[in-house]
XYZ file of N, CA and C in Angstrom:
354
model
N 75.676 107.686 82.031
C 75.716 106.575 81.107
C 75.404 107.034 79.694
N 74.456 107.996 79.590
C 74.053 108.482 78.284
C 75.204 109.190 77.583
N 75.993 109.942 78.329
C 77.126 110.654 77.743
C 78.199 109.712 77.234
N 78.378 108.593 77.941
C 79.383 107.629 77.514
C 78.985 106.980 76.193
N 77.692 106.680 76.028
C 77.215 106.071 74.786
C 77.375 107.055 73.631
N 77.042 108.323 73.880
C 77.221 109.346 72.841
C 78.673 109.485 72.441
N 79.563 109.415 73.420
C 80.994 109.488 73.122
C 81.472 108.308 72.308
N 80.959 107.132 72.630
C 81.331 105.943 71.862
C 80.804 106.017 70.435
N 79.583 106.526 70.275
C 79.032 106.686 68.934
C 79.864 107.667 68.124
N 80.284 108.754 68.756
C 81.116 109.747 68.078
C 82.446 109.119 67.645
N 83.060 108.359 68.541
C 84.327 107.714 68.213
C 84.160 106.685 67.105
N 83.055 105.957 67.121
C 82.813 104.962 66.077
C 82.619 105.649 64.722
N 81.855 106.755 64.707
C 81.665 107.490 63.449
C 82.988 108.053 62.939
N 83.799 108.605 63.835
C 85.086 109.175 63.429
C 86.017 108.086 62.894
N 86.005 106.916 63.526
C 86.860 105.816 63.066
C 86.387 105.298 61.711
N 85.068 105.188 61.527
C 84.546 104.723 60.240
C 84.873 105.721 59.132
N 84.769 107.003 59.443
C 85.090 108.045 58.463
C 86.571 107.978 58.082
N 87.432 107.853 59.082
C 88.868 107.772 58.818
C 89.201 106.520 58.011
N 88.565 105.403 58.344
C 88.820 104.162 57.601
C 88.355 104.286 56.158
N 87.215 104.931 55.938
C 86.715 105.121 54.581
C 87.647 105.967 53.732
N 88.085 107.108 54.281
C 89.009 107.962 53.537
C 90.344 107.264 53.304
N 90.808 106.496 54.283
C 92.066 105.766 54.115
C 91.936 104.723 53.009
N 90.811 104.000 52.974
C 90.589 102.992 51.942
C 90.574 103.644 50.561
N 89.841 104.736 50.410
C 89.796 105.444 49.125
C 91.186 105.957 48.760
N 91.922 106.454 49.741
C 93.281 106.932 49.488
C 94.206 105.830 48.997
N 94.098 104.648 49.578
C 94.936 103.526 49.149
C 94.601 103.126 47.713
N 93.306 103.078 47.401
C 92.898 102.739 46.034
C 93.449 103.773 45.049
N 93.350 105.055 45.393
C 93.852 106.107 44.502
C 95.374 106.050 44.355
N 96.078 105.701 45.419
C 97.538 105.551 45.313
C 97.881 104.404 44.372
N 97.146 103.308 44.463
C 97.400 102.182 43.560
C 97.144 102.567 42.107
N 96.035 103.268 41.861
C 95.739 103.713 40.499
C 96.807 104.690 40.015
N 97.160 105.636 40.864
C 98.186 106.611 40.501
C 99.539 105.973 40.253
N 99.873 104.991 41.049
C 101.144 104.294 40.832
C 101.149 103.573 39.496
N 100.017 103.005 39.107
C 99.920 102.354 37.795
C 100.136 103.343 36.660
N 99.465 104.499 36.756
C 99.644 105.517 35.721
C 101.077 106.054 35.692
N 101.643 106.292 36.873
C 103.011 106.817 36.904
C 104.019 105.795 36.393
N 103.771 104.544 36.684
C 104.660 103.507 36.154
C 104.569 103.438 34.629
N 103.334 103.502 34.116
C 103.159 103.501 32.660
C 103.795 104.744 32.041
N 103.662 105.877 32.713
C 104.251 107.111 32.196
C 105.777 107.036 32.193
N 106.345 106.497 33.237
C 107.801 106.372 33.283
C 108.301 105.447 32.178
N 107.554 104.377 31.965
C 107.924 103.449 30.898
C 107.875 104.143 29.540
N 106.831 104.934 29.310
C 106.705 105.639 28.038
C 107.769 106.712 27.866
N 108.133 107.374 28.956
C 109.169 108.416 28.883
C 110.493 107.801 28.474
N 110.771 106.654 29.023
C 112.030 105.998 28.677
C 112.006 105.544 27.220
N 110.876 105.032 26.757
C 110.797 104.498 25.399
C 110.666 105.593 24.340
N 109.824 106.563 24.566
C 109.547 107.597 23.561
C 109.690 108.974 24.214
N 110.068 109.945 23.445
C 110.193 111.301 23.960
C 108.876 112.058 23.784
N 108.286 112.501 24.918
C 107.124 113.396 24.976
C 105.907 112.895 24.219
N 104.827 113.649 24.191
C 103.572 113.285 23.525
C 102.519 112.885 24.543
N 101.912 111.738 24.329
C 100.870 111.231 25.228
C 101.423 110.922 26.616
N 102.719 110.872 26.690
C 103.375 110.569 27.957
C 103.088 111.644 28.993
N 103.120 112.883 28.561
C 102.881 113.984 29.487
C 101.480 113.875 30.080
N 100.517 113.549 29.240
C 99.148 113.395 29.736
C 99.050 112.265 30.742
N 99.681 111.151 30.463
C 99.634 110.014 31.380
C 100.305 110.361 32.705
N 101.421 111.074 32.644
C 102.116 111.475 33.877
C 101.255 112.439 34.689
N 100.562 113.350 34.011
C 99.705 114.284 34.733
C 98.525 113.563 35.385
N 97.943 112.587 34.691
C 96.830 111.832 35.277
C 97.308 111.048 36.495
N 98.457 110.413 36.381
C 99.003 109.672 37.527
C 99.310 110.588 38.689
N 99.883 111.745 38.392
C 100.169 112.719 39.449
C 98.894 113.220 40.116
N 97.848 113.395 39.310
C 96.571 113.839 39.860
C 96.015 112.799 40.834
N 96.072 111.519 40.477
C 95.568 110.485 41.380
C 96.375 110.421 42.677
N 97.664 110.565 42.585
C 98.488 110.547 43.797
C 98.175 111.770 44.661
N 97.957 112.924 44.031
C 97.591 114.127 44.774
C 96.238 113.933 45.471
N 95.276 113.364 44.781
C 93.974 113.097 45.388
C 94.091 112.115 46.552
N 94.948 111.132 46.413
C 95.158 110.180 47.511
C 95.752 110.886 48.724
N 96.698 111.783 48.496
C 97.272 112.549 49.608
C 96.226 113.390 50.308
N 95.326 113.994 49.532
C 94.248 114.770 50.138
C 93.316 113.878 50.962
N 93.043 112.688 50.468
C 92.201 111.759 51.232
C 92.867 111.375 52.553
N 94.171 111.173 52.529
C 94.872 110.855 53.773
C 94.819 112.030 54.743
N 94.914 113.249 54.232
C 94.799 114.412 55.103
C 93.393 114.522 55.678
N 92.372 114.313 54.855
C 90.997 114.381 55.338
C 90.704 113.290 56.355
N 91.375 112.164 56.254
C 91.152 111.072 57.206
C 91.617 111.459 58.601
N 92.592 112.362 58.703
C 93.123 112.756 60.001
C 92.429 113.968 60.589
N 91.544 114.610 59.861
C 90.840 115.785 60.369
C 89.655 115.316 61.201
N 89.578 115.795 62.411
C 88.464 115.466 63.287
C 87.479 116.627 63.276
N 86.212 116.341 63.103
C 85.226 117.425 63.119
C 85.114 118.026 64.513
N 84.872 119.318 64.567
C 84.752 120.013 65.849
C 83.293 120.013 66.276
N 82.860 118.877 66.775
C 81.484 118.717 67.205
C 81.506 118.351 68.677
N 80.734 119.089 69.453
C 80.638 118.758 70.877
C 79.521 117.753 71.076
N 79.831 116.691 71.782
C 78.840 115.675 72.086
C 78.151 116.080 73.374
N 76.816 116.234 73.346
C 76.125 116.613 74.585
C 76.205 115.490 75.602
N 76.524 115.871 76.817
C 76.655 114.895 77.894
C 75.577 115.198 78.922
N 74.787 114.195 79.257
C 73.729 114.369 80.250
C 74.352 114.469 81.634
N 73.878 115.412 82.464
C 74.438 115.510 83.816
C 74.039 114.303 84.659
N 74.931 113.897 85.518
C 74.679 112.759 86.396
C 73.884 113.259 87.593
N 72.760 112.619 87.879
C 71.906 113.044 88.986
C 72.563 112.721 90.321
N 72.428 113.641 91.264
C 72.945 113.413 92.608
C 74.393 113.813 92.800
N 75.101 114.117 91.739
C 76.496 114.512 91.860
C 76.579 116.000 91.528
N 77.038 116.823 92.479
C 77.130 118.252 92.177
C 78.209 118.509 91.133
N 77.944 119.461 90.273
C 78.940 119.798 89.257
C 80.087 120.544 89.914
N 81.302 120.331 89.462
C 82.450 121.000 90.068
C 82.406 122.497 89.775
N 82.974 123.283 90.687
C 83.031 124.735 90.502
C 83.908 125.053 89.304
N 83.558 126.076 88.540
C 84.345 126.384 87.358
C 85.753 126.879 87.674
N 85.929 127.507 88.855
C 87.267 127.990 89.195
C 87.406 128.020 90.714
N 88.634 128.085 91.201
C 88.839 128.186 92.654
C 88.261 129.485 93.213
N 88.256 130.554 92.423
C 87.710 131.822 92.883
C 86.217 131.693 93.174
N 85.500 130.940 92.330
C 84.070 130.752 92.546
C 83.825 129.995 93.854
N 84.651 129.021 94.162
C 84.507 128.278 95.414
C 84.773 129.186 96.615
N 85.767 130.053 96.514
C 86.081 130.984 97.602
C 84.930 131.969 97.789
N 84.415 132.501 96.679
C 83.307 133.459 96.763
C 82.060 132.792 97.351
N 81.790 131.559 96.975
C 80.630 130.843 97.514
C 80.803 130.607 99.010
N 81.989 130.220 99.423
C 82.255 130.031 100.845
C 82.118 131.318 101.634
N 82.566 132.432 101.056
C 82.429 133.732 101.703
C 80.958 134.095 101.868
N 80.146 133.870 100.826
C 78.720 134.199 100.892
C 78.009 133.342 101.937
N 78.360 132.083 102.012
C 77.745 131.203 103.024
C 78.126 131.669 104.423
N 79.382 132.070 104.613
C 79.826 132.579 105.909
C 79.125 133.868 106.290
N 78.914 134.752 105.310
C 78.203 136.011 105.579
C 76.775 135.720 106.024
N 76.107 134.797 105.370
C 74.734 134.457 105.746
C 74.693 133.841 107.144
N 75.650 133.017 107.464
C 75.695 132.398 108.791
C 75.936 133.451 109.862
N 76.810 134.427 109.580
C 77.073 135.503 110.536
C 75.856 136.372 110.763
N 75.157 136.707 109.713
C 73.956 137.526 109.849
C 72.868 136.762 110.608
N 72.742 135.485 110.332
C 71.738 134.677 111.028
C 72.059 134.557 112.506
N 73.334 134.519 112.862
C 73.721 134.411 114.269
C 73.496 135.733 115.002
N 73.597 136.873 114.329
C 73.447 138.183 114.948
C 71.993 138.554 115.187
N 71.134 138.200 114.291
C 69.742 138.609 114.427
C 69.037 137.732 115.453
N 68.261 138.367 116.326
C 67.554 137.560 117.331
C 66.412 136.769 116.679
N 66.237 135.570 117.193
C 65.176 134.706 116.697
C 63.995 134.845 117.608
N 62.854 135.157 117.101
C 61.662 135.351 117.927
C 60.996 134.084 118.297
């Protein structure tokens, strides 16, 4: 039960982080679109000057928004500790380990059957 709660907390944190970056990205896209629209209007009306600066600022905001969208999709590589469930044996890591364990148990049973019991 403890592991499930930890997993839910991790998912909630990841979703909140993604939502936050997405919200900031949307705001930056809106700001960038405003600057780019103003820059396009100025380019059409006048040739060069302050227009280049406005276009660069708008481009910068759109670039920052794109980075925020990329960061929203990055999941941190954090392992959530999961408490072992009592009473349930953990599964063998590989089929070879199960075969080796079965062989060892059989060897012990054979030796116990051969030796006389006093």
